[in-house]
Short mmCIF file of C-alpha atoms in Angstrom, two decimals:
data_model
loop_
_atom_site.label_atom_id
_atom_site.label_comp_id
_atom_site.label_asym_id
_atom_site.label_seq_id
_atom_site.Cartn_x
_atom_site.Cartn_y
_atom_site.Cartn_z
CA TRP A 1 0.00 0.00 0.00
CA LEU A 2 2.88 2.36 0.68
CA GLY A 3 4.08 1.83 -2.87
CA VAL A 4 0.63 2.64 -4.23
CA LEU A 5 0.34 5.79 -2.13
CA GLU A 6 3.76 7.00 -3.22
CA ARG A 7 2.97 6.49 -6.91
CA PRO A 8 2.00 9.77 -8.65
CA LEU A 9 -1.66 10.01 -9.64
CA ALA A 10 -0.86 11.77 -12.91
CA SER A 11 1.95 11.64 -15.38
CA PRO A 12 4.65 14.15 -14.46
CA PRO A 13 5.18 17.07 -16.84
CA ARG A 14 7.74 16.72 -19.56
CA PRO A 15 11.03 18.35 -18.69
CA GLU A 16 11.86 21.53 -20.56
CA SER A 17 15.31 20.17 -21.39
CA ALA A 18 13.77 17.24 -23.25
CA LEU A 19 11.82 19.46 -25.64
CA VAL A 20 12.89 21.03 -28.89
CA SER A 21 11.36 24.05 -30.57
CA VAL A 22 10.03 23.63 -34.10
CA GLY A 23 9.78 27.32 -34.93
CA PRO A 24 9.10 30.79 -33.55
CA GLY A 25 5.95 30.82 -31.47
CA SER A 26 5.23 27.16 -32.06
CA ARG A 27 4.72 24.37 -29.55
CA LYS A 28 7.68 22.35 -28.42
CA HIS A 29 7.90 18.65 -29.11
CA PRO A 30 10.51 16.06 -28.11
CA SER A 31 12.89 14.90 -30.80
CA GLY A 32 13.13 11.27 -31.91
CA ILE A 33 16.09 10.60 -29.61
CA GLN A 34 14.41 12.28 -26.63
CA ARG A 35 11.10 10.47 -27.18
CA ALA A 36 12.91 7.13 -27.15
CA GLY A 37 14.69 8.05 -23.93
CA MET A 38 11.48 9.07 -22.16
CA LEU A 39 9.68 5.93 -23.38
CA HIS A 40 12.48 3.76 -22.00
CA ALA A 41 12.22 5.62 -18.68
CA ARG A 42 8.50 4.96 -18.36
CA LYS A 43 8.90 1.25 -19.14
CA SER A 44 11.75 0.79 -16.69
CA GLY A 45 10.01 2.66 -13.87
CA GLU A 46 12.66 5.37 -13.69
CA SER A 47 11.86 9.02 -13.25
CA VAL A 48 10.91 10.76 -16.46
CA ILE A 49 12.02 14.13 -15.09
CA GLN A 50 15.56 13.98 -16.36
CA ARG A 51 17.48 14.76 -19.51
CA TRP A 52 18.22 11.96 -21.94
CA PRO A 53 21.39 12.83 -23.85
CA TYR A 54 22.44 10.48 -26.62
CA GLU A 55 24.90 7.78 -25.60
CA ALA A 56 26.07 4.99 -27.87
CA PRO A 57 25.01 1.56 -26.55
CA PRO A 58 27.75 -0.60 -24.98
CA CYS A 59 29.91 -2.40 -27.55
CA ALA A 60 28.00 -0.57 -30.26
CA VAL A 61 28.34 -1.52 -33.91
CA ARG A 62 28.25 1.19 -36.57
CA TYR A 63 25.79 0.66 -39.40
CA CYS A 64 25.77 2.55 -42.69
CA ALA A 65 22.79 3.00 -44.97
CA LEU A 66 21.54 4.65 -48.15
CA CYS A 67 18.18 6.36 -48.42
CA ALA A 68 16.17 8.28 -50.99
CA TYR A 69 13.51 10.90 -50.38
CA GLU A 70 11.23 13.37 -52.08
CA GLY A 71 12.26 16.66 -50.53
CA GLY A 72 8.98 18.48 -51.07
CA SER A 73 7.31 16.39 -48.35
CA TRP A 74 9.86 17.30 -45.66
CA SER A 75 11.01 20.46 -43.91
CA ALA A 76 14.70 19.63 -44.48
CA TRP A 77 17.17 16.91 -43.53
CA MET A 78 17.37 18.19 -39.95
CA GLY A 79 16.17 21.00 -37.74
CA CYS A 80 12.65 20.16 -36.50
CA SER A 81 10.21 17.34 -35.81
CA SER A 82 9.13 17.12 -39.47
CA SER A 83 12.68 16.57 -40.72
CA ILE A 84 14.01 13.41 -42.35
CA GLN A 85 16.54 12.89 -39.58
CA ALA A 86 13.80 12.99 -36.92
CA ALA A 87 11.73 10.41 -38.82
CA LEU A 88 14.66 8.01 -39.13
CA GLU A 89 15.72 8.46 -35.51
CA GLY A 90 12.18 7.93 -34.24
CA ARG A 91 11.71 4.75 -36.26
CA LEU A 92 15.13 3.31 -35.38
CA SER A 93 14.75 4.19 -31.70
CA GLY A 94 11.43 2.35 -31.54
CA LEU A 95 12.87 -0.69 -33.30
CA LEU A 96 16.13 -0.93 -31.35
CA GLN A 97 14.65 0.17 -28.00
CA HIS A 98 17.37 2.72 -27.33
CA ALA A 99 18.15 6.25 -28.43
CA VAL A 100 19.61 6.43 -31.95
CA GLN A 101 21.51 9.29 -33.54
CA VAL A 102 21.55 9.49 -37.34
CA VAL A 103 24.45 11.29 -39.07
CA ALA A 104 24.19 12.02 -42.80
CA ALA A 105 26.78 12.70 -45.48
CA GLY A 106 25.20 16.09 -46.14
CA ARG A 107 22.35 18.22 -44.88
CA THR A 108 19.98 18.97 -47.73
CA ASP A 109 17.72 22.02 -47.65
CA ALA A 110 13.95 21.96 -47.62
CA GLY A 111 12.65 20.80 -50.99
CA VAL A 112 15.91 19.17 -52.14
CA HIS A 113 15.58 15.52 -53.16
CA ALA A 114 18.03 12.65 -52.78
CA ALA A 115 18.51 9.41 -54.71
CA ALA A 116 21.43 8.16 -52.58
CA GLN A 117 21.85 9.96 -49.27
CA ALA A 118 24.27 8.10 -47.00
CA PHE A 119 23.99 8.05 -43.21
CA HIS A 120 25.23 6.04 -40.25
CA PHE A 121 23.98 5.13 -36.78
CA ASP A 122 25.27 3.08 -33.85
CA ALA A 123 23.33 0.13 -32.47
CA ALA A 124 23.79 -2.88 -30.24
CA PRO A 125 25.73 -5.75 -31.86
CA THR A 126 22.64 -7.96 -31.70
CA ALA A 127 20.84 -5.83 -34.30
CA ASP A 128 20.39 -7.45 -37.71
CA ALA A 129 21.05 -5.24 -40.74
CA SER A 130 18.59 -7.03 -43.03
CA LEU A 131 15.84 -6.84 -40.40
CA ILE A 132 16.49 -3.13 -39.89
CA ARG A 133 16.19 -2.51 -43.62
CA ARG A 134 12.92 -4.45 -43.91
CA VAL A 135 11.38 -2.64 -40.95
CA LEU A 136 12.46 0.74 -42.28
CA MET A 137 11.14 -0.04 -45.76
CA HIS A 138 7.65 -0.71 -44.38
CA GLY A 139 7.56 1.70 -41.45
CA LEU A 140 8.36 5.03 -43.09
CA PRO A 141 6.30 7.38 -45.27
CA SER A 142 6.33 6.64 -48.99
CA SER A 143 8.37 9.81 -49.61
CA LEU A 144 11.31 8.33 -47.65
CA GLN A 145 12.89 4.96 -48.46
CA VAL A 146 15.90 3.21 -46.95
CA TYR A 147 17.09 0.62 -49.46
CA ARG A 148 20.56 -0.42 -48.19
CA VAL A 149 21.76 -1.16 -44.64
CA GLY A 150 25.04 -2.83 -43.71
CA VAL A 151 27.72 -3.04 -41.05
CA ALA A 152 30.17 -0.21 -41.71
CA ALA A 153 33.87 -0.76 -42.25
CA ALA A 154 36.29 0.34 -39.54
CA GLY A 155 36.60 4.10 -39.17
CA PHE A 156 33.53 4.96 -41.24
CA HIS A 157 31.79 8.27 -40.65
CA ALA A 158 29.07 9.28 -43.10
CA ARG A 159 30.15 12.93 -43.21
CA LEU A 160 33.83 12.91 -42.33
CA SER A 161 34.67 9.94 -44.58
CA CYS A 162 32.89 11.50 -47.56
CA LEU A 163 35.23 12.27 -50.47
CA GLY A 164 32.74 14.13 -52.61
CA LYS A 165 29.15 14.45 -53.80
CA ARG A 166 27.28 14.58 -57.05
CA TYR A 167 24.29 16.89 -57.43
CA VAL A 168 21.98 16.82 -60.43
CA TYR A 169 19.66 19.70 -61.30
CA ARG A 170 16.75 19.38 -63.76
CA LEU A 171 15.63 22.28 -65.94
CA LEU A 172 12.42 22.11 -67.97
CA VAL A 173 11.56 24.62 -70.69
CA GLY A 174 8.09 24.38 -72.17
CA ALA A 175 5.37 21.88 -71.40
CA GLY A 176 6.17 18.77 -69.40
CA ALA A 177 4.40 15.86 -67.76
CA LEU A 178 2.75 16.46 -64.40
CA TRP A 179 4.99 13.92 -62.65
CA GLU A 180 8.07 15.89 -63.74
CA LEU A 181 7.08 19.21 -62.19
CA PRO A 182 7.89 18.41 -58.51
CA PHE A 183 11.41 17.36 -59.55
CA CYS A 184 12.48 20.18 -61.87
CA TRP A 185 12.58 23.93 -62.31
CA SER A 186 9.99 24.79 -64.94
CA VAL A 187 11.66 27.85 -66.45
CA ASP A 188 9.19 30.56 -67.43
CA GLY A 189 8.54 31.08 -71.12
CA CYS A 190 8.92 28.86 -74.16
CA GLN A 191 12.20 30.27 -75.49
CA SER A 192 14.94 27.69 -75.32
CA LEU A 193 18.12 28.11 -73.30
CA ASP A 194 21.44 28.36 -75.11
CA VAL A 195 23.10 25.16 -73.91
CA GLU A 196 26.39 25.92 -75.65
CA ARG A 197 26.76 29.20 -73.78
CA MET A 198 25.81 27.49 -70.52
CA SER A 199 28.45 24.80 -71.11
CA ALA A 200 31.10 27.43 -71.81
CA ALA A 201 30.20 29.26 -68.61
CA ALA A 202 30.30 26.00 -66.65
CA THR A 203 33.87 25.41 -67.83
CA ILE A 204 34.94 28.65 -66.13
CA LEU A 205 33.56 27.47 -62.78
CA GLN A 206 35.26 24.07 -62.92
CA GLY A 207 38.34 23.54 -60.78
CA GLU A 208 39.38 24.88 -57.39
CA HIS A 209 37.97 28.33 -56.65
CA ASP A 210 36.78 30.62 -53.89
CA PHE A 211 33.00 30.24 -54.22
CA ARG A 212 31.90 32.98 -51.84
CA SER A 213 30.05 34.60 -54.74
CA PHE A 214 27.85 31.51 -54.96
CA CYS A 215 26.78 30.92 -51.36
CA ARG A 216 24.15 32.36 -49.07
CA GLN A 217 25.18 35.55 -47.31
CA GLU A 218 24.77 35.49 -43.54
CA THR A 219 22.76 38.06 -41.63
CA SER A 220 26.00 39.12 -39.97
CA GLY A 221 27.27 40.28 -43.36
CA LYS A 222 29.70 37.41 -43.85
CA SER A 223 29.43 35.75 -47.23
CA CYS A 224 30.60 32.38 -45.88
CA ALA A 225 30.54 31.07 -42.32
CA ASP A 226 32.12 27.67 -43.00
CA PRO A 227 35.16 27.31 -40.69
CA ARG A 228 37.00 25.37 -43.41
CA GLY A 229 36.91 28.37 -45.70
CA PRO A 230 35.15 29.08 -49.01
CA VAL A 231 37.54 27.24 -51.37
CA ARG A 232 35.98 24.21 -53.07
CA HIS A 233 37.13 21.84 -55.81
CA LEU A 234 34.45 21.42 -58.45
CA TRP A 235 35.92 18.70 -60.66
CA ARG A 236 32.83 18.30 -62.83
CA LEU A 237 30.23 20.84 -63.96
CA GLN A 238 28.47 19.60 -67.05
CA VAL A 239 25.35 20.71 -68.93
CA LEU A 240 23.46 17.89 -70.69
CA HIS A 241 20.38 18.25 -72.86
CA ASP A 242 17.88 16.00 -74.60
CA GLY A 243 18.96 16.89 -78.14
CA GLN A 244 16.13 19.32 -78.83
CA ALA A 245 16.84 22.53 -80.74
CA THR A 246 18.70 24.94 -78.48
CA SER A 247 19.24 28.02 -80.62
CA PRO A 248 18.98 31.20 -78.53
CA GLY A 249 15.43 32.52 -78.41
CA GLU A 250 13.95 29.69 -80.47
CA CYS A 251 10.55 28.57 -79.26
CA VAL A 252 10.49 24.83 -78.61
CA GLY A 253 7.86 22.38 -77.47
CA THR A 254 9.86 20.96 -74.55
CA GLN A 255 13.53 21.22 -73.62
CA ARG A 256 15.01 19.11 -70.82
CA ILE A 257 18.42 20.04 -69.42
CA LEU A 258 20.52 18.42 -66.69
CA VAL A 259 23.24 20.28 -64.82
CA VAL A 260 25.62 17.82 -63.15
CA ALA A 261 27.91 19.12 -60.40
CA GLU A 262 30.55 16.99 -58.66
CA GLY A 263 32.95 18.27 -56.06
CA ASP A 264 34.60 17.64 -52.74
CA ARG A 265 32.26 19.90 -50.76
CA PHE A 266 29.54 22.44 -51.43
CA LEU A 267 28.77 25.69 -49.64
CA MET A 268 25.20 26.41 -48.61
CA HIS A 269 23.03 26.98 -51.72
CA MET A 270 26.18 26.79 -53.86
CA ALA A 271 24.82 24.23 -56.33
CA ARG A 272 21.52 26.06 -56.72
CA MET A 273 23.19 29.45 -57.23
CA ILE A 274 25.50 28.04 -59.87
CA VAL A 275 22.52 26.62 -61.76
CA GLY A 276 20.54 29.84 -61.44
CA THR A 277 23.46 31.84 -62.83
CA LEU A 278 23.95 29.40 -65.71
CA VAL A 279 20.28 29.87 -66.60
CA GLN A 280 20.88 33.62 -66.75
CA VAL A 281 23.68 32.93 -69.23
CA GLY A 282 21.41 30.63 -71.24
CA ARG A 283 18.79 33.36 -71.42
CA GLY A 284 21.33 35.90 -72.64
CA ARG A 285 21.08 38.09 -69.54
CA LEU A 286 24.71 37.38 -68.63
CA GLN A 287 27.77 36.94 -70.79
CA VAL A 288 30.07 33.94 -70.46
CA SER A 289 32.91 36.25 -69.44
CA ASP A 290 30.81 37.56 -66.53
CA LEU A 291 31.34 34.29 -64.64
CA ALA A 292 35.05 34.95 -64.20
CA ALA A 293 34.27 38.43 -62.87
CA LEU A 294 31.76 36.99 -60.41
CA LEU A 295 34.36 34.55 -59.08
CA ARG A 296 36.85 37.37 -58.54
CA ARG A 297 34.22 39.42 -56.71
CA LYS A 298 34.13 36.87 -53.82
CA GLN A 299 30.80 38.25 -52.66
CA ARG A 300 27.31 37.51 -53.87
CA SER A 301 25.71 40.07 -56.17
CA ASP A 302 22.27 40.50 -57.74
CA GLN A 303 23.53 38.74 -60.86
CA VAL A 304 23.73 35.45 -58.95
CA VAL A 305 20.28 33.83 -58.94
CA ASN A 306 19.30 31.08 -56.51
CA ALA A 307 17.47 28.33 -58.40
CA PRO A 308 14.45 26.69 -56.71
CA ALA A 309 15.20 23.76 -54.42
CA ARG A 310 12.77 21.36 -56.08
CA GLY A 311 15.01 20.84 -59.12
CA LEU A 312 18.05 19.71 -57.12
CA MET A 313 18.83 16.09 -56.24
CA LEU A 314 21.70 14.54 -54.33
CA ASP A 315 22.56 11.80 -56.80
CA ARG A 316 25.61 10.09 -55.28
CA VAL A 317 28.05 10.28 -52.38
CA PHE A 318 31.67 9.19 -52.95
CA TYR A 319 33.69 7.19 -50.41
CA ALA A 320 36.92 5.23 -50.30
CA GLU A 321 36.87 1.72 -51.75
CA GLN A 322 36.36 -0.12 -48.45
CA HIS A 323 33.28 1.98 -47.66
CA GLU A 324 31.91 1.87 -51.21
CA ALA A 325 31.99 -1.94 -51.02
CA VAL A 326 29.57 -1.93 -48.08
CA LEU A 327 27.21 0.77 -49.35
CA ASP A 328 27.50 -0.26 -53.00
CA CYS A 329 27.16 3.39 -54.01
CA SER A 330 28.34 2.73 -57.56
CA SER A 331 25.35 0.56 -58.49
CA PRO A 332 22.25 2.47 -59.58
CA ALA A 333 19.69 3.21 -56.91
CA PRO A 334 15.99 2.42 -57.39
CA GLN A 335 15.44 6.19 -57.54
CA ALA A 336 18.22 6.86 -60.09
CA THR A 337 18.12 10.02 -62.15
CA GLY A 338 17.66 8.19 -65.46
CA LEU A 339 14.01 9.22 -65.87
CA PRO A 340 12.09 8.78 -69.13
CA GLY A 341 12.83 11.57 -71.57
CA TRP A 342 15.76 12.97 -69.58
CA PRO A 343 19.49 12.71 -70.41
CA ARG A 344 21.33 10.02 -68.47
CA VAL A 345 24.18 10.87 -66.10
CA ALA A 346 27.29 8.85 -66.92
CA ASP A 347 29.81 8.18 -64.17
CA PHE A 348 32.75 10.51 -64.23
CA GLU A 349 36.14 9.38 -62.95
CA ILE A 350 37.41 11.35 -59.95
CA PRO A 351 40.83 12.87 -60.71
CA SER A 352 43.60 10.87 -59.04
CA THR A 353 45.45 14.09 -58.27
CA LEU A 354 42.54 15.39 -56.23
CA SER A 355 43.47 16.35 -52.69
CA LEU A 356 40.77 14.35 -50.98
CA TYR A 357 38.98 15.52 -47.90
CA ALA A 358 40.45 14.27 -44.60
CA THR A 359 38.81 11.02 -43.51
CA SER A 360 39.78 11.05 -39.84
CA ALA A 361 36.80 11.64 -37.62
CA ASN A 362 38.44 13.57 -34.81
CA PRO A 363 36.26 15.29 -32.20
CA GLU A 364 37.35 18.79 -33.18
CA ALA A 365 36.42 18.21 -36.80
CA GLN A 366 33.03 16.89 -35.79
CA GLU A 367 32.31 20.07 -33.87
CA THR A 368 33.17 22.40 -36.73
CA ASP A 369 32.55 20.29 -39.81
CA GLY A 370 29.44 20.53 -41.92
CA VAL A 371 28.52 24.12 -41.07
CA HIS A 372 26.46 25.45 -43.95
CA VAL A 373 27.22 22.54 -46.24
CA ILE A 374 24.49 20.95 -48.30
#
């Protein structure tokens, strides 16, 4: 009877430290990790009024995975309860019965899609990779699919081990099918873009440059807040088209263009701003020579246009051979970019002379890495 009398008659209030804000003036909700921690507390009879920081389970095994998602259905990769990261963490935490932290290769903006986003998480050694994949395939919204899960090789970190990324942007001029519209930028007007001029401008941006002119400017006035600096190596920037007539100003029925960008890292909105500026060149509003002047400016100007997020897709993430073998990144994903009527993206060999990004996951790098990187 003493135990019954000492038991609280109502559920205790949620601790403020276990809540996360989802926006100005909005209600606060626990994240996926915090919900799992509080659920475990209730089941084990422990006090719920405590903070549940993430801790890797004892003798944890690192798992790596590939997922695809339709970005228009999500707020972003991370940042609030409707993010992709929160959905994965909530589902994995419920399956594994302990708090799970998901770390991705890159943090895509709201509206950006992915065909092969890589991420990792730590779980108890008793977890089965094939079971995790099956549960995730059937327990997530249709706009998010996890299609590969495996035990990671030694030293793997989804973000710090990443050697580079490939982004693909779709441009549609003229009429297109309804299913295409959520995945491309339907450029206003029926006048075709000059693909030859766009390709010439893309050649200027290839290589290692200071890309401060093509990243979002901070409210503090800084054009780049990445602690690693604004220099990026863009080893591929290619403009592909479907073979339709592309003479400047010519009115066409439909013109489909792919802009393929591969590089070691990308600043925030860098890929979208490059595409938006190339479209300005294709329309004749900018000259090819203006691109070199924009690079030298090292600060964003009104000539740099930010393309809509819905046309951008993270197509592939590059890793060293031992990590590629587990993730099988080289094989086409079920959501590959080879859609009917669109040009296909051929694999492009990474230059052997490329100074690859450091793969050591040291604590200091984890604190500062990934700031404003998509």
